[in-house]
Amino acid sequence: MGDILVLNAGSSSVKFALFGADGSEITSGAAAEIGSEAASLRIGDTTLCPALPDHRAAMGAILAALAARGVQVSDLSAAAHRVVHGGPDLTRPSRVTPATLSRIAACSPLAPLHNPHNLAAIMAVAAVAPGLPQTVSFDTAFHATAPDEAQRYALPPEAETLGLRRYGFHGISYSGLVRDLPALSGRPLPRRLLACHLGNGASLCAIVDGCSVATTMGYSPLDGLTMGTRAGGIDGNAVLRLAGEVGIDRASRILNHESGLLGLSGIGSDMRALDASDAPEAAFAIRHFCYWTLRHAGSMISAMQGIDSIAFTGGIGENSANVRAYILRGLGWTGLSADMAANDRNALALHRDGSDVTAWVVPAREEATIAREARRVLVHSDPEEETDP
Ligand code: ADP
C-alpha cells in the first residue's frame, strides 16, 4: 500500500498531512486564505503564494507541491478526509461513493459551517485526481455507542425529527487516544477512562471499555465546557433572549466566536497569553475554564459509575501544567493522587505510585488516526462498491 494524504478542509483553508505505508508522517502543511488575494500554501517549512481562488485550485496546488517533492498522485493509496458531522447514520469510516456523498450532504443542515467545505474538498480531489480512492472519517462517529438517553434531548418528536440530538465531537481524537494510550502507558486500556480534549475547542468524554458512553458537546460543538471563543453550556432561554435582542446571526457570532476565554478575559482565547497575564480577568477566565471542566467531569464520572483513569490531550491538555494542576487537584476526591512535579514537567504519567486513579498526557494525533482508519477501509471495503463521485 502507498501513502495516505489526510485532508481537513475548512471554509478558506485545507490542512493536509502525508503518511507513509508504515504510518509515519512524511510532511504536512496547509492552504490558507483560499479565495482571497492573500492565499498561501505552506508545505513543511516552505511557504508559497499561488493563486487559490477555490478549493479545487488549492487541491491542485497541494498535489503539485507534493509532486515537486517527489510524491506523485500515483504514489498515493487514498485521500482521507476529516468530515465533521456524520449525523445519526454515518458512524464508521467509509470509502467515498455517490451514496456516502449524498449522505454527507444530507448532514449539512446539522453542520452548515463544516460539512459543505468537507464536500468541496472531496469534489476537488475527484476533479484534480480522478481515480484516486477517497475515504472519510467522521468526528461524531465515536459517540454512536452512547445510550439513547445520553444522546436524546428531552424534546418532543417535532424537534427530534429535525435531528436535534446530542452527537458529540472530537471523536477522531478520542478514538486515537483509546488506541494510543495502552502503547504509551505500557498498560491495558483503563476500563473507565475520563478523556479530556482541551484545545481551542474543548470537550470531555466518558469512555468505558474503549467506547464512548457520554460526552459534553451536543448538537453542535458549542455545548459543554468553556472554550477558547465558545460559551459552552448555556440555558436555551438565554439563547432565545439573546437572539431576540440582537438577531440570530449576531447571537451566533457572540456564542461561537466572542465568548469563552476571549469573552471572559477581554484579552484573547489563547491559554498561553492568559497563563502569562497578570490581569485579574485572565485569572478569572482560566478559573471559569477549570471550574466547568471539573463540574462536567463529575457528570462524566457518574455516567461511568466511577473512574479508573484520566487522560489529557489537545493543545491545553498537553501543555498547560497550570490548567491540569487545577483539574488534578479538583479530582482528588476520586482517589487520584497526583504527582505535581511530573505535571510541571508535562510528563506522560501524572499520578503517584499507588494512586487509585491513573492520569496521563496523550498527544492528539487526529491526522494519524484518519490515515490509519483509511488504511483499514481500503483493506476491508468491497472494491465493487468503489465509484468515483
Ligand atoms: P484546536 O482545538 O484548534 O485544534 P489546539 O488543540 O491546537 O486547538 O489547542 C490550542 C490551545 O492550546 C490554545 O488555547 C493554546 O493557547 C493552547 N496551548 C498551546 N500550547 C500551550 C502551552 N505551552 N501552554 C498553554 N497553552 C497552550
CSV table of C-alpha atoms and ligand atoms in Angstrom, one decimal:
chain,number,residue,atom,x,y,z
A,1,MET,CA,0.0,0.0,0.0
A,2,GLY,CA,1.2,3.6,-0.8
A,3,ASP,CA,1.0,6.9,1.1
A,4,ILE,CA,-2.2,8.3,2.5
A,5,LEU,CA,-2.9,12.1,2.1
A,6,VAL,CA,-5.1,13.3,5.0
A,7,LEU,CA,-7.2,16.4,4.3
A,8,ASN,CA,-9.0,18.6,6.8
A,9,ALA,CA,-10.9,21.3,4.9
A,10,GLY,CA,-12.5,24.5,6.3
A,11,SER,CA,-14.2,27.4,4.6
A,12,SER,CA,-11.0,29.1,3.5
A,13,SER,CA,-8.3,26.5,4.4
A,14,VAL,CA,-7.3,22.9,3.6
A,15,LYS,CA,-4.8,21.4,6.1
A,16,PHE,CA,-3.0,18.3,4.9
A,17,ALA,CA,-0.6,15.7,6.2
A,18,LEU,CA,1.0,12.9,4.2
A,19,PHE,CA,1.6,9.5,5.9
A,20,GLY,CA,3.8,6.7,4.6
A,21,ALA,CA,2.9,3.0,4.5
A,22,ASP,CA,4.4,2.5,8.0
A,23,GLY,CA,2.1,5.1,9.5
A,24,SER,CA,4.8,7.7,9.9
A,25,GLU,CA,4.2,11.4,8.9
A,26,ILE,CA,6.2,12.4,5.9
A,27,THR,CA,5.2,16.0,5.6
A,28,SER,CA,2.3,18.4,6.4
A,29,GLY,CA,1.1,21.8,5.5
A,30,ALA,CA,-1.9,24.0,4.7
A,31,ALA,CA,-3.5,26.0,2.0
A,32,ALA,CA,-4.8,29.2,3.7
A,33,GLU,CA,-6.9,32.2,2.8
A,34,ILE,CA,-8.4,30.3,-0.1
A,35,GLY,CA,-10.5,32.7,-2.3
A,36,SER,CA,-8.5,35.8,-1.2
A,37,GLU,CA,-5.6,37.8,-2.6
A,38,ALA,CA,-3.6,36.7,0.5
A,39,ALA,CA,-3.8,33.0,-0.3
A,40,SER,CA,-0.8,30.9,0.7
A,41,LEU,CA,0.4,27.3,0.6
A,42,ARG,CA,2.7,26.0,3.3
A,43,ILE,CA,4.4,22.7,2.9
A,44,GLY,CA,6.9,21.7,5.6
A,45,ASP,CA,8.9,24.9,6.3
A,46,THR,CA,8.3,26.4,2.9
A,47,THR,CA,5.5,28.9,2.2
A,48,LEU,CA,4.4,29.6,-1.4
A,49,CYS,CA,1.9,32.2,-2.7
A,50,PRO,CA,0.0,30.6,-5.6
A,51,ALA,CA,-3.4,31.9,-6.7
A,52,LEU,CA,-6.0,29.8,-4.8
A,53,PRO,CA,-9.4,31.0,-6.0
A,54,ASP,CA,-11.2,27.9,-4.7
A,55,HIS,CA,-10.8,24.5,-3.1
A,56,ARG,CA,-10.2,22.9,-6.4
A,57,ALA,CA,-7.2,25.2,-7.1
A,58,ALA,CA,-6.0,24.6,-3.5
A,59,MET,CA,-6.1,20.8,-4.1
A,60,GLY,CA,-4.2,21.2,-7.4
A,61,ALA,CA,-1.6,23.3,-5.6
A,62,ILE,CA,-1.2,20.8,-2.8
A,63,LEU,CA,-0.7,17.9,-5.2
A,64,ALA,CA,1.7,20.0,-7.3
A,65,ALA,CA,3.7,20.9,-4.2
A,66,LEU,CA,3.9,17.2,-3.2
A,67,ALA,CA,4.9,16.2,-6.8
A,68,ALA,CA,7.7,18.8,-6.6
A,69,ARG,CA,9.0,16.9,-3.5
A,70,GLY,CA,8.8,13.6,-5.3
A,71,VAL,CA,5.4,12.4,-4.3
A,72,GLN,CA,3.1,11.7,-7.3
A,73,VAL,CA,-0.6,11.0,-7.2
A,74,SER,CA,0.3,7.5,-8.3
A,75,ASP,CA,2.2,7.1,-5.0
A,76,LEU,CA,-1.0,7.7,-3.0
A,77,SER,CA,-3.4,4.9,-1.9
A,78,ALA,CA,-6.1,7.4,-0.9
A,79,ALA,CA,-7.1,10.9,0.1
A,80,ALA,CA,-8.6,10.6,3.5
A,81,HIS,CA,-10.9,13.4,4.7
A,82,ARG,CA,-11.9,14.5,8.2
A,83,VAL,CA,-15.7,15.1,8.0
A,84,VAL,CA,-17.2,16.9,11.0
A,85,HIS,CA,-20.7,15.6,11.0
A,86,GLY,CA,-21.9,12.1,10.1
A,87,GLY,CA,-25.4,12.5,11.6
A,88,PRO,CA,-27.1,9.5,13.2
A,89,ASP,CA,-26.2,7.1,10.5
A,90,LEU,CA,-22.6,7.6,9.3
A,91,THR,CA,-20.9,6.0,12.3
A,92,ARG,CA,-17.9,4.3,10.6
A,93,PRO,CA,-15.0,5.4,8.5
A,94,SER,CA,-16.1,4.7,4.9
A,95,ARG,CA,-15.0,4.8,1.3
A,96,VAL,CA,-16.3,7.7,-0.7
A,97,THR,CA,-19.1,6.6,-3.0
A,98,PRO,CA,-22.0,8.5,-4.5
A,99,ALA,CA,-24.2,7.1,-1.7
A,100,THR,CA,-21.7,8.3,1.0
A,101,LEU,CA,-21.5,11.7,-0.7
A,102,SER,CA,-25.3,12.2,-0.6
A,103,ARG,CA,-25.5,11.1,3.0
A,104,ILE,CA,-22.8,13.6,4.0
A,105,ALA,CA,-24.6,16.3,2.0
A,106,ALA,CA,-27.8,15.3,3.9
A,107,CYS,CA,-26.0,16.1,7.2
A,108,SER,CA,-25.1,19.6,6.0
A,109,PRO,CA,-28.0,21.2,7.9
A,110,LEU,CA,-26.5,19.7,11.1
A,111,ALA,CA,-23.1,21.3,10.4
A,112,PRO,CA,-23.6,24.1,7.9
A,113,LEU,CA,-20.2,25.7,8.8
A,114,HIS,CA,-18.3,22.5,8.2
A,115,ASN,CA,-19.8,19.7,6.0
A,116,PRO,CA,-20.1,21.8,2.8
A,117,HIS,CA,-16.4,22.5,2.9
A,118,ASN,CA,-15.5,18.9,3.5
A,119,LEU,CA,-17.7,18.0,0.5
A,120,ALA,CA,-16.0,20.7,-1.6
A,121,ALA,CA,-12.6,19.1,-0.8
A,122,ILE,CA,-13.8,15.7,-1.8
A,123,MET,CA,-15.1,17.1,-5.1
A,124,ALA,CA,-11.9,19.0,-5.6
A,125,VAL,CA,-9.8,15.8,-5.2
A,126,ALA,CA,-12.2,13.9,-7.6
A,127,ALA,CA,-11.6,16.7,-10.2
A,128,VAL,CA,-7.8,17.0,-10.0
A,129,ALA,CA,-7.0,13.4,-9.2
A,130,PRO,CA,-9.8,11.3,-10.7
A,131,GLY,CA,-9.4,7.6,-9.9
A,132,LEU,CA,-7.7,8.3,-6.5
A,133,PRO,CA,-9.7,6.4,-3.9
A,134,GLN,CA,-11.1,8.7,-1.1
A,135,THR,CA,-12.2,7.8,2.4
A,136,VAL,CA,-14.0,9.8,5.2
A,137,SER,CA,-13.7,9.7,9.0
A,138,PHE,CA,-16.4,11.4,11.0
A,139,ASP,CA,-15.8,13.5,14.1
A,140,THR,CA,-19.2,12.4,15.5
A,141,ALA,CA,-18.9,8.7,14.9
A,142,PHE,CA,-17.1,7.6,18.1
A,143,HIS,CA,-20.1,8.7,20.2
A,144,ALA,CA,-22.6,6.5,18.4
A,145,THR,CA,-22.1,3.9,21.2
A,146,ALA,CA,-23.6,6.2,23.9
A,147,PRO,CA,-27.0,5.1,25.1
A,148,ASP,CA,-30.1,6.8,23.7
A,149,GLU,CA,-30.8,8.6,27.0
A,150,ALA,CA,-27.4,10.2,26.7
A,151,GLN,CA,-27.9,11.2,23.0
A,152,ARG,CA,-31.5,12.5,23.1
A,153,TYR,CA,-32.6,15.9,24.4
A,154,ALA,CA,-35.9,15.8,26.3
A,155,LEU,CA,-37.7,17.2,23.3
A,156,PRO,CA,-40.9,16.1,21.5
A,157,PRO,CA,-40.9,14.3,18.2
A,158,GLU,CA,-41.3,17.6,16.2
A,159,ALA,CA,-37.8,18.7,17.3
A,160,GLU,CA,-36.3,15.2,17.2
A,161,THR,CA,-37.2,14.8,13.5
A,162,LEU,CA,-35.1,17.9,12.8
A,163,GLY,CA,-32.1,15.9,14.0
A,164,LEU,CA,-31.8,17.8,17.3
A,165,ARG,CA,-29.7,15.2,19.2
A,166,ARG,CA,-26.5,15.2,21.2
A,167,TYR,CA,-24.0,13.9,18.7
A,168,GLY,CA,-20.7,15.0,20.3
A,169,PHE,CA,-17.4,15.8,18.6
A,170,HIS,CA,-13.7,15.3,18.9
A,171,GLY,CA,-14.4,11.6,18.2
A,172,ILE,CA,-11.3,11.2,16.0
A,173,SER,CA,-9.2,12.5,18.8
A,174,TYR,CA,-10.8,10.1,21.3
A,175,SER,CA,-10.6,7.0,19.2
A,176,GLY,CA,-6.9,7.8,18.6
A,177,LEU,CA,-6.4,8.2,22.3
A,178,VAL,CA,-8.1,4.9,23.1
A,179,ARG,CA,-5.7,3.2,20.6
A,180,ASP,CA,-2.5,5.1,21.7
A,181,LEU,CA,-2.8,5.0,25.5
A,182,PRO,CA,-2.0,1.3,26.1
A,183,ALA,CA,1.2,1.6,24.0
A,184,LEU,CA,2.2,4.8,25.7
A,185,SER,CA,1.4,3.7,29.2
A,186,GLY,CA,2.5,0.1,28.8
A,187,ARG,CA,-0.7,-1.0,30.5
A,188,PRO,CA,-4.1,-2.3,29.3
A,189,LEU,CA,-6.7,0.4,28.4
A,190,PRO,CA,-8.3,1.5,31.7
A,191,ARG,CA,-11.9,0.3,32.0
A,192,ARG,CA,-13.4,3.7,33.0
A,193,LEU,CA,-11.5,6.5,31.3
A,194,LEU,CA,-12.2,10.2,31.5
A,195,ALA,CA,-10.7,11.7,28.3
A,196,CYS,CA,-10.2,15.5,28.2
A,197,HIS,CA,-9.6,17.1,24.8
A,198,LEU,CA,-8.7,20.6,25.9
A,199,GLY,CA,-7.8,22.8,22.9
A,200,ASN,CA,-9.5,25.9,21.3
A,201,GLY,CA,-12.5,23.6,21.2
A,202,ALA,CA,-12.8,21.6,24.4
A,203,SER,CA,-14.8,18.5,25.5
A,204,LEU,CA,-14.8,15.6,27.8
A,205,CYS,CA,-15.7,12.0,27.0
A,206,ALA,CA,-16.6,9.2,29.3
A,207,ILE,CA,-15.1,6.0,27.9
A,208,VAL,CA,-16.0,2.5,29.2
A,209,ASP,CA,-14.1,-0.5,27.7
A,210,GLY,CA,-13.0,1.7,24.8
A,211,CYS,CA,-16.5,3.0,23.9
A,212,SER,CA,-18.0,6.5,24.4
A,213,VAL,CA,-20.9,6.4,26.9
A,214,ALA,CA,-21.2,10.2,27.3
A,215,THR,CA,-19.6,13.4,26.1
A,216,THR,CA,-20.0,17.1,26.8
A,217,MET,CA,-20.6,18.6,23.3
A,218,GLY,CA,-24.1,18.1,21.9
A,219,TYR,CA,-26.0,19.0,18.8
A,220,SER,CA,-23.0,21.3,17.9
A,221,PRO,CA,-19.5,21.8,19.3
A,222,LEU,CA,-20.9,24.8,21.3
A,223,ASP,CA,-22.2,22.9,24.3
A,224,GLY,CA,-20.3,21.7,27.4
A,225,LEU,CA,-17.1,23.3,28.6
A,226,THR,CA,-16.0,26.9,28.5
A,227,MET,CA,-13.8,27.1,25.3
A,228,GLY,CA,-11.5,29.5,23.5
A,229,THR,CA,-14.3,31.5,22.0
A,230,ARG,CA,-17.4,29.3,22.5
A,231,ALA,CA,-19.6,29.9,25.5
A,232,GLY,CA,-20.1,26.2,26.4
A,233,GLY,CA,-23.3,25.2,28.2
A,234,ILE,CA,-25.9,27.9,28.3
A,235,ASP,CA,-29.6,27.9,29.1
A,236,GLY,CA,-31.7,27.7,25.9
A,237,ASN,CA,-33.9,30.5,27.1
A,238,ALA,CA,-30.8,32.8,27.4
A,239,VAL,CA,-30.0,31.9,23.8
A,240,LEU,CA,-33.6,32.8,22.7
A,241,ARG,CA,-33.4,36.1,24.6
A,242,LEU,CA,-30.0,37.0,23.0
A,243,ALA,CA,-31.3,36.1,19.5
A,244,GLY,CA,-34.4,38.1,20.1
A,245,GLU,CA,-32.4,41.2,21.2
A,246,VAL,CA,-29.5,41.1,18.6
A,247,GLY,CA,-30.8,38.8,15.9
A,248,ILE,CA,-29.8,35.2,15.1
A,249,ASP,CA,-26.6,35.9,13.1
A,250,ARG,CA,-25.2,38.2,15.8
A,251,ALA,CA,-26.2,35.8,18.6
A,252,SER,CA,-24.4,33.0,16.8
A,253,ARG,CA,-21.3,35.1,16.4
A,254,ILE,CA,-21.3,36.0,20.1
A,255,LEU,CA,-21.9,32.5,21.3
A,256,ASN,CA,-19.4,30.8,18.9
A,257,HIS,CA,-16.7,33.4,18.3
A,258,GLU,CA,-16.7,36.1,21.0
A,259,SER,CA,-17.4,34.1,24.3
A,260,GLY,CA,-15.4,31.6,26.3
A,261,LEU,CA,-11.9,32.6,27.4
A,262,LEU,CA,-12.0,35.5,25.0
A,263,GLY,CA,-15.3,36.9,26.2
A,264,LEU,CA,-14.5,36.5,29.8
A,265,SER,CA,-11.0,37.9,29.7
A,266,GLY,CA,-11.3,40.5,27.0
A,267,ILE,CA,-7.6,39.6,26.3
A,268,GLY,CA,-7.8,36.7,24.0
A,269,SER,CA,-8.6,33.0,23.5
A,270,ASP,CA,-5.0,31.7,23.7
A,271,MET,CA,-4.4,29.9,27.0
A,272,ARG,CA,-0.6,30.8,26.8
A,273,ALA,CA,-1.4,34.5,26.8
A,274,LEU,CA,-3.8,34.1,29.7
A,275,ASP,CA,-1.4,32.0,31.7
A,276,ALA,CA,1.3,34.7,31.2
A,277,SER,CA,-1.0,37.6,32.1
A,278,ASP,CA,-1.3,39.3,35.5
A,279,ALA,CA,-4.8,40.7,34.7
A,280,PRO,CA,-7.5,39.5,37.1
A,281,GLU,CA,-9.8,39.0,34.1
A,282,ALA,CA,-7.3,36.4,32.7
A,283,ALA,CA,-7.1,34.6,36.0
A,284,PHE,CA,-10.9,34.6,36.2
A,285,ALA,CA,-11.2,33.2,32.7
A,286,ILE,CA,-8.8,30.3,33.5
A,287,ARG,CA,-10.7,29.6,36.7
A,288,HIS,CA,-14.0,29.5,34.8
A,289,PHE,CA,-12.5,27.1,32.3
A,290,CYS,CA,-11.2,24.8,35.0
A,291,TYR,CA,-14.2,25.0,37.2
A,292,TRP,CA,-16.6,24.0,34.4
A,293,THR,CA,-14.2,21.3,33.3
A,294,LEU,CA,-14.5,19.8,36.8
A,295,ARG,CA,-18.2,20.3,37.0
A,296,HIS,CA,-18.7,18.3,33.8
A,297,ALA,CA,-16.1,15.8,34.9
A,298,GLY,CA,-18.4,14.9,37.7
A,299,SER,CA,-21.2,14.2,35.3
A,300,MET,CA,-18.9,12.0,33.1
A,301,ILE,CA,-17.7,10.1,36.2
A,302,SER,CA,-21.3,9.5,37.1
A,303,ALA,CA,-22.1,8.2,33.6
A,304,MET,CA,-19.2,5.7,34.1
A,305,GLN,CA,-20.2,4.9,37.7
A,306,GLY,CA,-16.6,5.7,38.8
A,307,ILE,CA,-13.2,6.4,37.2
A,308,ASP,CA,-10.0,4.4,36.8
A,309,SER,CA,-8.0,6.9,34.7
A,310,ILE,CA,-8.0,10.4,33.3
A,311,ALA,CA,-6.2,11.4,30.1
A,312,PHE,CA,-5.4,14.9,28.9
A,313,THR,CA,-5.0,15.8,25.2
A,314,GLY,CA,-5.2,18.8,22.9
A,315,GLY,CA,-3.1,22.0,23.0
A,316,ILE,CA,-4.1,23.0,26.5
A,317,GLY,CA,-4.4,19.4,27.9
A,318,GLU,CA,-0.9,18.6,26.6
A,319,ASN,CA,0.8,21.8,27.5
A,320,SER,CA,-0.8,23.8,30.3
A,321,ALA,CA,0.5,22.5,33.6
A,322,ASN,CA,-1.5,25.2,35.3
A,323,VAL,CA,-4.8,24.1,33.9
A,324,ARG,CA,-4.0,20.4,34.5
A,325,ALA,CA,-3.0,21.1,38.1
A,326,TYR,CA,-6.4,22.7,38.9
A,327,ILE,CA,-8.2,19.7,37.4
A,328,LEU,CA,-5.9,17.1,39.1
A,329,ARG,CA,-6.4,18.8,42.5
A,330,GLY,CA,-10.1,19.1,41.9
A,331,LEU,CA,-10.4,15.3,41.2
A,332,GLY,CA,-8.6,14.3,44.4
A,333,TRP,CA,-12.0,13.1,45.8
A,334,THR,CA,-11.9,10.2,43.2
A,335,GLY,CA,-8.8,8.7,44.8
A,336,LEU,CA,-6.4,10.3,42.3
A,337,SER,CA,-3.1,11.1,44.0
A,338,ALA,CA,-1.4,13.5,41.5
A,339,ASP,CA,2.4,13.9,41.1
A,340,MET,CA,2.6,17.7,40.7
A,341,ALA,CA,6.3,17.7,39.8
A,342,ALA,CA,5.5,15.3,36.9
A,343,ASN,CA,2.7,17.6,35.9
A,344,ASP,CA,5.0,20.6,35.9
A,345,ARG,CA,7.4,18.6,33.5
A,346,ASN,CA,4.5,17.7,31.1
A,347,ALA,CA,5.4,14.1,31.8
A,348,LEU,CA,3.5,11.2,30.4
A,349,ALA,CA,2.3,9.8,33.8
A,350,LEU,CA,0.9,12.4,36.3
A,351,HIS,CA,-0.1,10.0,39.2
A,352,ARG,CA,1.9,8.9,42.2
A,353,ASP,CA,2.7,5.2,42.7
A,354,GLY,CA,-0.2,3.6,44.5
A,355,SER,CA,-2.8,6.2,43.3
A,356,ASP,CA,-6.3,4.6,42.9
A,357,VAL,CA,-6.7,6.6,39.6
A,358,THR,CA,-4.0,7.0,37.0
A,359,ALA,CA,-3.5,10.2,35.0
A,360,TRP,CA,-1.8,10.6,31.6
A,361,VAL,CA,-0.9,13.1,28.9
A,362,VAL,CA,-1.5,11.7,25.4
A,363,PRO,CA,-0.6,13.7,22.3
A,364,ALA,CA,-3.6,14.3,20.0
A,365,ARG,CA,-2.8,12.6,16.7
A,366,GLU,CA,-6.0,13.1,14.7
A,367,GLU,CA,-4.4,13.1,11.3
A,368,ALA,CA,-2.5,9.8,12.0
A,369,THR,CA,-5.8,8.3,13.2
A,370,ILE,CA,-7.6,9.3,10.0
A,371,ALA,CA,-4.7,7.8,8.0
A,372,ARG,CA,-5.0,4.6,10.0
A,373,GLU,CA,-8.7,4.4,9.5
A,374,ALA,CA,-8.3,5.0,5.8
A,375,ARG,CA,-5.9,2.0,5.5
A,376,ARG,CA,-8.4,-0.2,7.3
A,377,VAL,CA,-11.2,1.0,5.0
A,378,LEU,CA,-9.1,0.3,1.9
A,379,VAL,CA,-8.2,-3.2,3.1
A,380,HIS,CA,-11.7,-4.2,4.2
A,381,SER,CA,-14.1,-2.4,1.8
A,382,ASP,CA,-15.5,-4.1,-1.2
A,383,PRO,CA,-13.9,-2.7,-4.4
A,384,GLU,CA,-17.2,-3.3,-6.2
A,385,GLU,CA,-18.6,-0.5,-4.1
A,386,GLU,CA,-16.0,1.9,-5.2
A,387,THR,CA,-17.3,4.5,-7.6
A,388,ASP,CA,-15.8,7.9,-8.2
A,389,PRO,CA,-18.0,10.8,-7.2
B,1,ADP,P1,-7.6,23.2,18.2
B,1,ADP,O1,-8.8,23.0,19.1
B,1,ADP,O2,-7.8,24.5,17.3
B,1,ADP,O3,-7.1,22.0,17.5
B,1,ADP,P2,-5.3,23.1,19.9
B,1,ADP,O4,-5.5,21.7,20.3
B,1,ADP,O5,-4.1,23.3,19.0
B,1,ADP,O6,-6.5,23.7,19.2
B,1,ADP,O7,-5.1,23.9,21.2
B,1,ADP,C1,-4.9,25.3,21.1
B,1,ADP,C2,-4.9,25.8,22.5
B,1,ADP,O8,-3.7,25.2,23.2
B,1,ADP,C3,-4.7,27.4,22.6
B,1,ADP,O9,-5.5,27.9,23.7
B,1,ADP,C4,-3.2,27.5,23.1
B,1,ADP,O10,-3.0,28.6,23.9
B,1,ADP,C5,-3.1,26.2,23.9
B,1,ADP,N1,-1.6,25.9,24.1
B,1,ADP,C6,-0.8,25.5,23.2
B,1,ADP,N2,0.5,25.4,23.8
B,1,ADP,C7,0.4,25.8,25.1
B,1,ADP,C8,1.2,25.9,26.2
B,1,ADP,N3,2.5,25.7,26.0
B,1,ADP,N4,0.7,26.4,27.3
B,1,ADP,C9,-0.6,26.6,27.5
B,1,ADP,N5,-1.5,26.5,26.5
B,1,ADP,C10,-1.0,26.1,25.3
